[in-house]
Short mmCIF file of C-alpha atoms in Angstrom, two decimals:
data_model
loop_
_atom_site.label_atom_id
_atom_site.label_comp_id
_atom_site.label_asym_id
_atom_site.label_seq_id
_atom_site.Cartn_x
_atom_site.Cartn_y
_atom_site.Cartn_z
CA MET A 477 64.78 21.04 -16.79
CA SER A 478 64.12 18.87 -19.78
CA THR A 479 61.60 19.97 -22.40
CA PRO A 480 58.40 17.86 -22.24
CA PHE A 481 57.65 15.83 -25.35
CA TYR A 482 54.94 17.28 -27.58
CA VAL A 483 51.80 15.14 -27.58
CA SER A 484 49.05 16.16 -29.99
CA PRO A 485 45.58 16.68 -28.49
CA GLN A 486 44.23 13.87 -30.68
CA GLN A 487 46.85 11.50 -29.34
CA ALA A 488 46.27 12.59 -25.74
CA MET A 489 42.52 11.97 -26.02
CA ALA A 490 43.01 8.66 -27.79
CA ASP A 491 45.34 7.54 -25.01
CA ARG A 492 42.85 8.56 -22.32
CA ALA A 493 40.01 6.81 -24.14
CA GLU A 494 42.07 3.66 -24.49
CA TYR A 495 42.97 3.77 -20.80
CA ALA A 496 39.29 4.09 -19.82
CA ARG A 497 38.13 1.39 -22.22
CA LYS A 498 40.70 -1.07 -20.94
CA GLY A 499 39.57 -0.43 -17.38
CA ILE A 500 35.92 -1.00 -18.29
CA ALA A 501 36.75 -4.15 -20.23
CA ARG A 502 38.21 -5.80 -17.12
CA GLY A 503 34.72 -6.11 -15.59
CA ARG A 504 31.84 -8.27 -16.77
CA SER A 505 29.31 -6.76 -19.17
CA LEU A 506 25.70 -6.15 -18.23
CA VAL A 507 22.51 -5.63 -20.18
CA VAL A 508 19.38 -3.52 -19.85
CA LEU A 509 16.26 -4.58 -21.76
CA GLN A 510 12.75 -3.26 -22.21
CA TYR A 511 9.95 -5.77 -21.62
CA ALA A 512 6.16 -5.39 -21.67
CA ASP A 513 5.80 -4.12 -18.09
CA GLY A 514 9.03 -2.22 -17.68
CA ILE A 515 12.80 -2.39 -17.88
CA VAL A 516 14.99 -5.25 -16.65
CA PHE A 517 18.65 -5.04 -15.61
CA VAL A 518 20.69 -8.24 -15.82
CA GLY A 519 24.35 -8.79 -15.04
CA GLU A 520 26.78 -11.35 -13.75
CA ASN A 521 27.80 -10.38 -10.24
CA PRO A 522 29.18 -12.83 -7.68
CA SER A 523 28.72 -10.29 -4.87
CA ARG A 524 25.42 -10.06 -2.97
CA ALA A 525 26.28 -6.75 -1.38
CA LEU A 526 28.16 -4.70 -3.97
CA HIS A 527 25.52 -3.94 -6.54
CA LYS A 528 25.85 -2.99 -10.19
CA PHE A 529 22.22 -1.85 -10.38
CA SER A 530 20.39 0.43 -8.04
CA GLU A 531 17.52 2.76 -7.53
CA ILE A 532 18.07 6.47 -8.07
CA TYR A 533 14.52 7.75 -7.76
CA ASP A 534 10.87 6.68 -8.17
CA ARG A 535 11.06 5.62 -11.82
CA ILE A 536 14.78 5.88 -12.44
CA GLY A 537 17.32 3.10 -12.21
CA PHE A 538 21.10 3.06 -12.58
CA ALA A 539 23.44 0.42 -13.98
CA ALA A 540 27.20 0.60 -14.23
CA ALA A 541 30.15 -1.37 -15.57
CA GLY A 542 33.75 -0.66 -14.72
CA LYS A 543 35.54 0.48 -11.60
CA TYR A 544 33.42 0.02 -8.50
CA ASN A 545 34.58 2.98 -6.41
CA GLU A 546 34.15 5.37 -9.33
CA TYR A 547 30.64 4.33 -10.31
CA GLU A 548 29.58 4.07 -6.68
CA ASN A 549 30.67 7.67 -6.26
CA LEU A 550 28.62 8.69 -9.29
CA ARG A 551 25.65 6.67 -8.07
CA ILE A 552 25.58 8.44 -4.71
CA GLY A 553 26.03 11.78 -6.47
CA GLY A 554 23.00 10.90 -8.60
CA VAL A 555 20.90 9.94 -5.59
CA ARG A 556 21.82 13.24 -3.92
CA TYR A 557 21.04 15.17 -7.11
CA ALA A 558 17.65 13.45 -7.54
CA ASP A 559 16.62 13.75 -3.90
CA LEU A 560 17.62 17.42 -3.72
CA ARG A 561 15.81 18.20 -6.93
CA GLY A 562 12.66 16.37 -5.83
CA TYR A 563 12.77 18.15 -2.47
CA THR A 564 13.27 21.56 -4.09
CA TYR A 565 10.60 21.18 -6.78
CA ASP A 566 8.44 18.08 -7.06
CA ARG A 567 8.98 14.35 -7.44
CA ASP A 568 7.74 14.55 -11.05
CA ASP A 569 10.50 17.03 -11.89
CA VAL A 570 13.20 14.41 -11.45
CA THR A 571 13.82 12.87 -14.88
CA ALA A 572 16.27 10.41 -16.37
CA ARG A 573 17.12 12.96 -19.04
CA GLY A 574 18.14 15.53 -16.44
CA LEU A 575 20.17 12.97 -14.54
CA ALA A 576 21.85 11.69 -17.73
CA ASN A 577 22.82 15.26 -18.62
CA VAL A 578 24.42 15.83 -15.24
CA TYR A 579 26.32 12.54 -15.49
CA ALA A 580 27.42 13.41 -19.02
CA GLN A 581 28.72 16.80 -17.89
CA THR A 582 30.50 15.21 -14.96
CA LEU A 583 32.10 12.42 -16.98
CA GLY A 584 32.94 14.79 -19.84
CA THR A 585 34.66 17.29 -17.56
CA ILE A 586 36.66 14.57 -15.87
CA PHE A 587 37.59 12.98 -19.21
CA SER A 588 38.94 16.20 -20.73
CA SER A 589 40.57 17.59 -17.61
CA GLN A 590 44.33 16.98 -17.72
CA ALA A 591 44.54 17.08 -13.94
CA GLU A 592 42.31 14.04 -13.41
CA LYS A 593 42.54 10.52 -14.68
CA PRO A 594 39.50 9.53 -16.75
CA TYR A 595 36.81 7.46 -15.01
CA GLU A 596 36.83 3.82 -16.06
CA VAL A 597 33.06 3.50 -16.08
CA GLU A 598 30.18 3.11 -18.46
CA LEU A 599 26.71 3.91 -17.14
CA VAL A 600 23.10 3.30 -18.06
CA VAL A 601 20.34 5.55 -16.73
CA ALA A 602 16.83 4.22 -17.38
CA GLU A 603 13.41 5.61 -16.60
CA VAL A 604 10.24 3.55 -16.86
CA GLY A 605 7.25 5.38 -18.34
CA ASP A 606 3.50 4.75 -18.25
CA SER A 607 3.79 2.75 -21.47
CA PRO A 608 6.74 1.13 -23.31
CA GLU A 609 6.85 4.09 -25.76
CA ASN A 610 7.59 6.41 -22.84
CA ASP A 611 10.47 4.36 -21.46
CA GLN A 612 13.83 6.11 -21.66
CA ILE A 613 17.22 4.44 -21.67
CA TYR A 614 20.45 6.44 -21.86
CA ARG A 615 23.91 4.95 -22.20
CA LEU A 616 26.81 7.06 -20.95
CA PRO A 617 30.28 5.99 -22.06
CA HIS A 618 33.42 7.07 -20.17
CA ASP A 619 33.94 10.25 -22.26
CA GLY A 620 30.66 11.92 -21.30
CA SER A 621 28.69 11.42 -24.49
CA ILE A 622 25.04 10.37 -24.25
CA VAL A 623 23.42 7.71 -26.40
CA ASP A 624 19.62 7.45 -26.40
CA GLU A 625 18.88 3.71 -26.63
CA HIS A 626 15.74 1.72 -27.39
CA GLY A 627 14.86 -1.90 -26.81
CA SER A 628 18.10 -3.24 -25.47
CA VAL A 629 21.54 -2.01 -24.48
CA ALA A 630 24.73 -3.63 -23.26
CA VAL A 631 27.67 -1.98 -21.52
CA GLY A 632 31.08 -3.24 -20.44
CA GLY A 633 34.04 -4.86 -22.16
CA ASN A 634 32.12 -7.26 -24.34
CA ALA A 635 29.29 -4.82 -25.07
CA GLU A 636 29.52 -4.66 -28.83
CA GLN A 637 29.17 -8.37 -29.38
CA ILE A 638 26.35 -8.67 -26.82
CA SER A 639 24.36 -5.78 -28.22
CA GLY A 640 24.67 -7.27 -31.69
CA TYR A 641 23.21 -10.50 -30.33
CA LEU A 642 20.44 -8.65 -28.50
CA ASP A 643 19.53 -6.40 -31.43
CA GLN A 644 18.78 -9.45 -33.56
CA ARG A 645 16.59 -11.17 -31.00
CA HIS A 646 14.96 -8.52 -28.84
CA ARG A 647 11.40 -7.59 -29.75
CA ASP A 648 8.81 -5.30 -28.20
CA GLY A 649 6.34 -6.67 -25.67
CA MET A 650 8.44 -9.57 -24.35
CA THR A 651 7.42 -10.96 -20.98
CA LEU A 652 9.83 -10.57 -18.08
CA ALA A 653 10.75 -14.26 -18.22
CA GLU A 654 11.48 -14.05 -21.97
CA ALA A 655 13.54 -10.89 -21.60
CA LEU A 656 15.48 -12.41 -18.72
CA LYS A 657 16.18 -15.57 -20.69
CA LEU A 658 17.41 -13.55 -23.66
CA ALA A 659 19.61 -11.43 -21.39
CA VAL A 660 21.20 -14.49 -19.77
CA GLN A 661 21.80 -16.08 -23.18
CA ALA A 662 23.47 -12.90 -24.38
CA LEU A 663 25.69 -12.69 -21.29
CA SER A 664 26.66 -16.37 -21.46
CA ARG A 665 28.37 -16.03 -24.83
CA ASP A 666 32.08 -15.46 -24.61
CA THR A 667 34.07 -13.41 -27.10
CA ASN A 668 35.07 -16.54 -29.02
CA GLY A 669 31.42 -17.56 -29.41
CA THR A 670 31.41 -20.46 -26.93
CA GLU A 671 28.61 -20.56 -24.37
CA ARG A 672 29.03 -21.08 -20.66
CA GLU A 673 26.53 -21.54 -17.87
CA ILE A 674 25.88 -18.65 -15.48
CA PRO A 675 24.31 -20.06 -12.30
CA ALA A 676 21.35 -18.16 -10.79
CA GLU A 677 23.34 -17.21 -7.67
CA ARG A 678 25.87 -15.32 -9.79
CA LEU A 679 23.15 -13.25 -11.49
CA GLU A 680 22.11 -9.84 -10.32
CA VAL A 681 18.65 -8.94 -11.60
CA ALA A 682 16.53 -5.86 -10.96
CA VAL A 683 13.49 -4.34 -12.62
CA LEU A 684 11.73 -1.04 -12.99
CA ASP A 685 8.18 -2.39 -13.03
CA ARG A 686 5.54 0.10 -14.13
CA THR A 687 2.74 -2.13 -12.73
CA ARG A 688 4.06 -1.84 -9.16
CA PRO A 689 1.45 -0.03 -7.04
CA GLN A 690 4.13 1.81 -5.07
CA GLN A 691 5.51 5.14 -6.21
CA ARG A 692 8.99 3.60 -6.26
CA LYS A 693 9.14 1.20 -9.21
CA PHE A 694 12.62 -0.27 -8.67
CA LYS A 695 12.75 -3.80 -7.35
CA ARG A 696 15.49 -6.40 -6.99
CA ILE A 697 14.64 -9.92 -8.09
CA VAL A 698 16.34 -12.46 -5.88
CA GLY A 699 16.09 -15.99 -4.50
CA GLY A 700 12.94 -17.97 -5.22
CA GLN A 701 11.40 -15.39 -7.50
CA LEU A 702 14.52 -15.33 -9.68
CA SER A 703 14.74 -19.10 -10.03
CA ARG A 704 11.01 -19.32 -10.82
CA LEU A 705 11.42 -16.69 -13.54
CA LEU A 706 14.45 -18.43 -15.01
CA GLU A 707 12.56 -21.73 -15.08
CA SER A 708 9.45 -20.26 -16.72
CA GLY A 709 11.67 -18.45 -19.23
CA ALA A 710 13.38 -21.72 -20.10
CA ALA A 711 9.99 -23.47 -20.42
CA ALA A 712 8.62 -20.72 -22.69
CA GLY A 713 11.81 -20.91 -24.72
CA ALA A 714 11.43 -24.67 -25.15
CA ALA A 715 7.77 -24.32 -26.22
CA SER A 716 8.53 -21.68 -28.84
CA ALA A 717 11.74 -23.42 -29.95
CA ASP A 718 9.89 -25.67 -32.39
CA GLY A 719 8.50 -22.74 -34.35
CA GLU A 720 11.67 -20.71 -34.24
CA ALA A 721 14.11 -23.56 -34.75
CA GLU A 722 14.91 -22.61 -38.32
CA ALA A 723 15.37 -18.93 -37.56
CA GLU A 724 17.64 -19.84 -34.66
CA THR A 725 19.95 -21.98 -36.78
CA ASP A 726 20.04 -19.34 -39.49
CA SER A 727 21.13 -16.53 -37.25
CA GLY A 728 23.40 -18.92 -35.38
CA SER A 729 25.34 -19.76 -38.52
CA ASP A 730 25.59 -16.07 -39.43
CA GLU A 731 27.61 -15.37 -36.34
CA GLU A 732 30.03 -18.24 -36.75
CA MET B 1175 18.75 23.27 -15.73
CA GLU B 1176 20.07 22.51 -12.31
CA ALA B 1177 18.52 21.89 -8.95
CA ASN B 1178 20.70 24.66 -7.57
CA THR B 1179 22.30 27.77 -8.93
CA ARG B 1180 25.79 27.00 -7.65
CA SER B 1181 26.35 24.19 -10.10
CA THR B 1182 28.03 24.57 -13.47
CA GLY B 1183 26.52 21.49 -15.12
CA ARG B 1184 28.95 19.04 -13.59
CA LEU B 1185 27.86 17.61 -10.26
CA PRO B 1186 29.29 19.92 -7.59
CA ALA B 1187 32.14 18.52 -5.51
CA ALA B 1188 29.85 18.14 -2.48
CA PHE B 1189 27.77 15.60 -4.43
CA LEU B 1190 30.75 13.38 -5.15
CA THR B 1191 32.42 13.66 -1.76
CA PRO B 1192 32.08 10.49 0.27
CA GLY B 1193 30.18 11.24 3.45
CA SER B 1194 27.18 10.46 5.55
CA SER B 1195 24.18 8.49 4.28
CA SER B 1196 21.86 11.13 5.70
CA PHE B 1197 20.08 13.51 3.36
CA MET B 1198 19.74 16.06 6.16
CA ASP B 1199 23.49 16.02 6.78
CA PHE B 1200 24.13 16.48 3.06
CA LEU B 1201 21.67 19.36 2.87
CA GLY B 1202 23.15 20.89 6.02
CA GLU B 1203 26.60 20.97 4.41
CA HIS B 1204 25.62 21.81 0.85
CA GLN B 1205 22.61 24.10 1.20
CA PRO B 1206 22.03 24.72 4.91
CA GLU B 1207 19.41 27.40 4.25
CA MET B 1208 17.07 24.71 2.90
CA LEU B 1209 16.82 22.93 6.25
CA PRO B 1210 13.67 24.03 8.10
CA GLY B 1211 15.56 24.25 11.40
CA ASN B 1212 18.01 26.83 10.02
CA ARG B 1213 15.33 29.30 9.07
CA GLN B 1214 15.70 32.75 10.61
CA LEU B 1215 12.52 33.89 12.30
CA PRO B 1216 11.72 37.59 12.55
CA PRO B 1217 10.84 38.74 16.09
CA VAL B 1218 7.11 38.11 16.49
CA GLN B 1219 4.73 39.57 19.03
CA GLY B 1220 2.35 36.97 20.40
CA VAL B 1221 1.34 33.77 18.67
CA ILE B 1222 1.35 33.37 14.89
CA GLU B 1223 -2.02 32.32 13.46
CA ALA B 1224 -1.64 29.27 11.22
CA PRO B 1225 -3.78 26.20 10.54
CA HIS B 1226 -3.41 23.48 13.13
CA GLY B 1227 -4.00 19.78 12.76
CA THR B 1228 -5.60 18.02 15.65
CA THR B 1229 -6.09 14.38 16.63
CA ILE B 1230 -3.96 11.38 15.73
CA VAL B 1231 -4.42 7.93 17.27
CA ALA B 1232 -2.48 4.68 17.06
CA VAL B 1233 -3.08 1.17 18.36
CA THR B 1234 -1.14 -2.07 18.12
CA PHE B 1235 -2.66 -5.48 17.45
CA PRO B 1236 -1.01 -8.88 17.15
CA GLY B 1237 0.70 -8.67 13.75
CA GLY B 1238 0.88 -4.93 13.30
CA VAL B 1239 -0.18 -1.44 14.14
CA VAL B 1240 -2.94 0.97 13.05
CA LEU B 1241 -2.38 4.73 12.75
CA ALA B 1242 -5.28 7.08 12.00
CA GLY B 1243 -6.21 10.73 12.04
CA ASP B 1244 -9.22 12.99 11.61
CA ARG B 1245 -9.40 15.42 8.69
CA ARG B 1246 -9.91 18.83 10.30
CA ALA B 1247 -7.45 21.76 10.42
CA THR B 1248 -8.39 24.79 12.48
CA MET B 1249 -7.12 28.35 12.72
CA GLY B 1250 -8.31 29.89 15.97
CA ASN B 1251 -12.02 29.07 16.08
CA MET B 1252 -12.27 28.73 12.30
CA ILE B 1253 -12.20 25.48 10.40
CA ALA B 1254 -9.34 26.08 7.99
CA GLN B 1255 -9.64 22.83 6.04
CA ARG B 1256 -12.06 19.89 6.15
CA ASP B 1257 -10.09 17.28 4.27
CA ILE B 1258 -6.49 17.78 5.38
CA GLU B 1259 -4.24 14.73 5.39
CA LYS B 1260 -2.27 14.26 8.58
CA VAL B 1261 -1.21 10.62 8.33
CA PHE B 1262 1.54 9.74 5.85
CA PRO B 1263 3.59 6.69 5.01
CA ALA B 1264 7.17 7.29 6.15
CA ASP B 1265 8.46 4.28 4.21
CA GLU B 1266 7.41 0.72 3.45
CA TYR B 1267 7.12 -0.28 7.13
CA SER B 1268 6.30 2.89 9.02
CA ALA B 1269 3.95 5.85 9.08
CA VAL B 1270 3.83 9.20 10.76
CA GLY B 1271 0.81 11.19 11.91
CA ILE B 1272 1.17 14.84 12.78
CA ALA B 1273 -0.62 17.24 15.09
CA GLY B 1274 0.31 20.90 15.44
CA THR B 1275 1.14 23.61 12.91
CA ALA B 1276 0.08 22.04 9.62
CA GLY B 1277 2.50 23.83 7.28
CA LEU B 1278 5.59 22.96 9.29
CA ALA B 1279 4.38 19.46 10.03
CA VAL B 1280 3.81 18.58 6.39
CA GLU B 1281 7.26 19.91 5.53
CA MET B 1282 8.78 17.89 8.35
CA VAL B 1283 7.10 14.73 7.07
CA LYS B 1284 8.37 15.37 3.55
CA LEU B 1285 11.92 15.74 4.81
CA PHE B 1286 11.55 12.71 7.07
CA GLN B 1287 10.30 10.52 4.20
CA LEU B 1288 13.21 11.68 2.09
CA GLU B 1289 15.68 11.06 4.91
CA LEU B 1290 14.57 7.42 5.20
CA GLU B 1291 14.45 6.87 1.44
CA HIS B 1292 17.87 8.48 0.92
CA PHE B 1293 19.47 6.29 3.58
CA GLU B 1294 17.88 3.21 2.07
CA LYS B 1295 19.10 4.02 -1.44
CA VAL B 1296 22.64 4.94 -0.42
CA GLU B 1297 23.18 2.09 2.04
CA GLY B 1298 21.09 -0.53 0.27
CA ALA B 1299 19.41 -1.35 3.60
CA GLN B 1300 16.66 0.12 5.72
CA LEU B 1301 17.23 1.90 9.02
CA SER B 1302 16.02 0.00 12.08
CA LEU B 1303 12.64 1.16 13.43
CA GLU B 1304 14.48 2.53 16.46
CA GLY B 1305 16.82 4.45 14.13
CA LYS B 1306 13.89 5.96 12.27
CA ALA B 1307 12.23 7.01 15.53
CA ASN B 1308 15.48 8.66 16.68
CA ARG B 1309 15.86 10.51 13.40
CA LEU B 1310 12.38 11.99 13.83
CA SER B 1311 13.39 13.08 17.33
CA THR B 1312 16.31 15.07 15.91
CA MET B 1313 14.00 16.81 13.45
CA ILE B 1314 11.52 17.88 16.13
CA ARG B 1315 14.39 19.17 18.26
CA SER B 1316 15.60 21.32 15.36
CA ASN B 1317 12.15 22.92 15.29
CA LEU B 1318 12.32 23.95 18.96
CA GLY B 1319 12.88 27.63 18.14
CA MET B 1320 9.62 27.77 16.24
CA ALA B 1321 7.83 25.62 18.79
CA MET B 1322 8.68 28.29 21.39
CA GLN B 1323 6.80 30.79 19.22
CA GLY B 1324 3.71 28.61 19.14
CA LEU B 1325 4.51 26.73 15.92
CA ALA B 1326 4.89 23.32 17.49
CA VAL B 1327 4.77 20.00 15.67
CA VAL B 1328 4.03 16.86 17.67
CA PRO B 1329 4.05 13.65 15.61
CA LEU B 1330 3.10 10.10 16.39
CA PHE B 1331 5.30 7.50 14.74
CA ALA B 1332 4.17 3.92 14.21
CA GLY B 1333 5.78 1.07 12.38
CA TYR B 1334 6.23 -2.63 12.02
CA ASP B 1335 9.53 -3.75 13.53
CA VAL B 1336 10.74 -6.33 11.05
CA ASP B 1337 13.43 -7.61 13.44
CA ARG B 1338 11.08 -8.09 16.40
CA GLY B 1339 8.04 -9.06 14.35
CA ARG B 1340 5.54 -6.67 15.93
CA GLY B 1341 4.01 -3.22 15.62
CA ARG B 1342 5.46 -0.41 17.74
CA ILE B 1343 4.37 3.16 18.53
CA PHE B 1344 6.56 6.15 19.47
CA SER B 1345 5.22 9.43 20.79
CA TYR B 1346 7.08 12.75 21.07
CA ASP B 1347 6.98 16.03 22.92
CA VAL B 1348 7.88 19.45 21.46
CA THR B 1349 11.48 19.21 22.68
CA GLY B 1350 12.05 16.02 20.71
CA GLY B 1351 11.69 13.78 23.73
CA ARG B 1352 10.75 10.34 22.53
CA SER B 1353 8.95 7.56 24.34
CA GLU B 1354 7.76 4.20 23.20
CA GLU B 1355 4.10 3.57 23.98
CA ARG B 1356 2.63 0.23 24.94
CA HIS B 1357 -0.59 -0.78 23.20
CA PHE B 1358 -1.97 2.62 22.10
CA ALA B 1359 -1.21 6.34 21.94
CA THR B 1360 -2.82 9.63 20.94
CA THR B 1361 -1.63 13.15 20.20
CA GLY B 1362 -3.23 16.51 19.40
CA SER B 1363 -5.98 18.61 20.96
CA GLY B 1364 -8.59 15.84 21.00
CA SER B 1365 -6.10 13.31 22.31
CA VAL B 1366 -7.37 13.23 25.89
CA PHE B 1367 -10.84 12.14 24.77
CA ALA B 1368 -9.51 9.68 22.22
CA ARG B 1369 -7.21 8.25 24.85
CA GLY B 1370 -10.11 7.65 27.24
CA ALA B 1371 -12.02 5.78 24.56
CA MET B 1372 -9.03 3.65 23.62
CA LYS B 1373 -8.26 2.83 27.23
CA LYS B 1374 -11.73 1.36 27.68
CA LEU B 1375 -11.88 -0.50 24.35
CA PHE B 1376 -8.33 -1.84 23.98
CA ARG B 1377 -7.62 -5.54 24.35
CA ASP B 1378 -4.47 -7.55 23.69
CA ASP B 1379 -6.09 -9.81 21.14
CA LEU B 1380 -7.69 -7.39 18.67
CA THR B 1381 -7.94 -8.44 15.06
CA GLU B 1382 -6.89 -6.01 12.35
CA GLU B 1383 -10.53 -5.18 11.66
CA GLN B 1384 -11.28 -4.60 15.34
CA ALA B 1385 -8.23 -2.36 15.63
CA THR B 1386 -9.36 -0.21 12.70
CA THR B 1387 -12.85 0.02 14.22
CA LEU B 1388 -11.30 0.98 17.55
CA VAL B 1389 -9.47 3.98 16.07
CA VAL B 1390 -12.67 5.20 14.42
CA GLN B 1391 -14.50 4.94 17.78
CA ALA B 1392 -11.70 6.89 19.46
CA LEU B 1393 -11.68 9.59 16.77
CA TYR B 1394 -15.48 9.85 17.03
CA ASP B 1395 -15.17 10.44 20.78
CA ALA B 1396 -12.45 13.02 20.23
CA ALA B 1397 -14.62 14.88 17.71
CA ASP B 1398 -17.58 14.57 20.08
CA ASP B 1399 -15.87 16.59 22.82
CA ASP B 1400 -13.13 18.58 21.08
CA SER B 1401 -14.29 21.34 18.71
CA ALA B 1402 -10.99 21.24 16.79
CA THR B 1403 -11.38 17.57 15.81
CA GLY B 1404 -13.65 16.68 12.91
CA GLY B 1405 -15.94 13.65 12.90
CA PRO B 1406 -16.79 11.58 9.82
CA ASP B 1407 -18.38 14.00 7.31
CA VAL B 1408 -21.03 11.87 5.62
CA ALA B 1409 -22.47 14.68 3.49
CA ARG B 1410 -19.10 15.47 1.90
CA ARG B 1411 -17.85 11.90 2.02
CA ILE B 1412 -14.78 12.84 4.06
CA TYR B 1413 -13.69 10.02 6.35
CA PRO B 1414 -10.74 9.57 8.70
CA ILE B 1415 -7.46 8.43 7.19
CA ILE B 1416 -6.74 4.94 8.49
CA THR B 1417 -3.47 3.17 7.81
CA VAL B 1418 -2.42 -0.35 8.72
CA ILE B 1419 1.20 -1.52 8.88
CA THR B 1420 1.93 -5.24 9.05
CA GLU B 1421 4.55 -7.68 7.87
CA ASP B 1422 3.21 -6.98 4.36
CA GLY B 1423 4.06 -3.31 4.70
CA PHE B 1424 2.11 -0.07 4.76
CA ARG B 1425 -1.50 0.03 3.55
CA ARG B 1426 -3.93 2.92 3.60
CA LEU B 1427 -7.58 1.91 3.74
CA GLY B 1428 -9.46 2.91 0.59
CA GLU B 1429 -12.27 5.43 0.76
CA ASP B 1430 -14.87 2.66 0.53
CA GLU B 1431 -13.36 0.75 3.45
CA ALA B 1432 -13.10 3.89 5.59
CA ALA B 1433 -16.67 4.87 4.67
CA GLU B 1434 -17.95 1.45 5.68
CA LEU B 1435 -16.14 1.52 9.03
CA ALA B 1436 -17.28 5.08 9.76
CA GLY B 1437 -20.81 4.17 8.63
CA SER B 1438 -21.08 1.24 11.01
CA VAL B 1439 -19.76 3.32 13.92
CA LEU B 1440 -22.18 6.15 13.11
CA GLN B 1441 -25.08 3.69 12.86
CA ALA B 1442 -24.30 2.27 16.29
CA ARG B 1443 -24.01 5.78 17.74
CA LEU B 1444 -27.57 6.53 16.60
CA GLU B 1445 -28.67 3.89 19.10
CA GLN B 1446 -26.04 4.61 21.71
CA PRO B 1447 -24.58 8.14 21.39
CA ASP B 1448 -21.77 7.54 23.86
CA GLY B 1449 -20.53 4.45 22.08
CA PRO B 1450 -19.84 0.92 23.24
CA ARG B 1451 -19.90 0.33 27.00
CA ALA B 1452 -17.20 -1.43 28.93
CA ALA B 1453 -18.16 -3.71 31.81
CA LEU B 1454 -17.99 -1.95 35.19
CA LEU B 1455 -15.90 -4.65 36.75
#
């Protein structure tokens, strides 16, 4: 029997992280933004049936980039966790923080276990509160760490560039149409800075809307409602473009 | 902190194992002792005394269905509660009203709501109305052991069938036997009286408002002749729970709306205590 090569723990972890990151980077990025009445999830997804965003519980939504079968597995685990917890205690006892912790433990254990391959996924768990200050957004990278995010977050291969773009332009109290427009602009920019058009039918959009009268705040935005929102966002953008024209060109030249 | 003590922080393997979209199936495999049907009953002599809910009524109208219930729970000849809720939304397009042992019934509704919601979240699509009705059947059947000891639960399930575009009503017996009702249905101790009233007042072309008035008339007649059914309690402002399910989904009438309906029925009964008359022929 030949002696196995020595691989330092640092090297082993770096290799696993690189493996996971490459897997995640193969998929399209997605963004999650706070707006005045809630939280909006926007991503490019040609499929109508295989979702990137979904409802976990009353006020909690889930978004994932990476390998479909792996995040789908985690999503269903999360739904089971939330439903069991709500059934055991009360619906109010199901929180995004609790869910994010369980996901972090799960991803962390898988990432550091030598017997399993690391999951090639990056998750966002978001909970809409009674007011924007009480909204919670957690980003969970492949290694099981948790990042508490505010305002806007992007996950996926191109996440760093997109979040940079969003951080500069996102502000509190945006309308849904404005937030959606910003999200689409951010997603349409390729790594080399060129813009491309993402047609409405390739967009997957969902919201956690705190103004919804139902207990369950998650809602998909599709069809007519989506195109109306995109149009009104474009119109609002055109109206405010005059005032912001200088700022736009300034920040535009910074990036190039 | 975890929802269960078996977990070590990471989601237990059962959570990440692909399987059925049913919450009850998951619970049955992961924590079977939490399912109401698996509860071990000690040998009991005679009938257990527990609060009972009484009358539930449902009626269809073109465009939807109305499900309503009185507010009284009784224990023997005592009124156990005056403002109990016995009609619940099951999901966006259906509702369930329960008569029988209140504690078990409310638990059954909670599990049923969760079952439908869980399926919807996992599958990304709703169960058919028929599927929902069958699922409720299974739950009643699992309660048969307790029903034999006098702790029966007999629900009435009503919903808007999105595929067929109309309201439908399903009634059950204690063994889980399920039957679809045409036009209207009642369950609970006052059901015979409510049924008589509905039989005389029902027409095929009721408006939504007439249908909601009809259920109040029927509940009034049930309360009139059945001591376990409560009528509108004007002094305490406790009115029947009335829910309407249409293409637009589930809606529970607000207290003001229910008060107004009950008020107009009560006013008419001051003139005519036995209620509206049907033509003899």
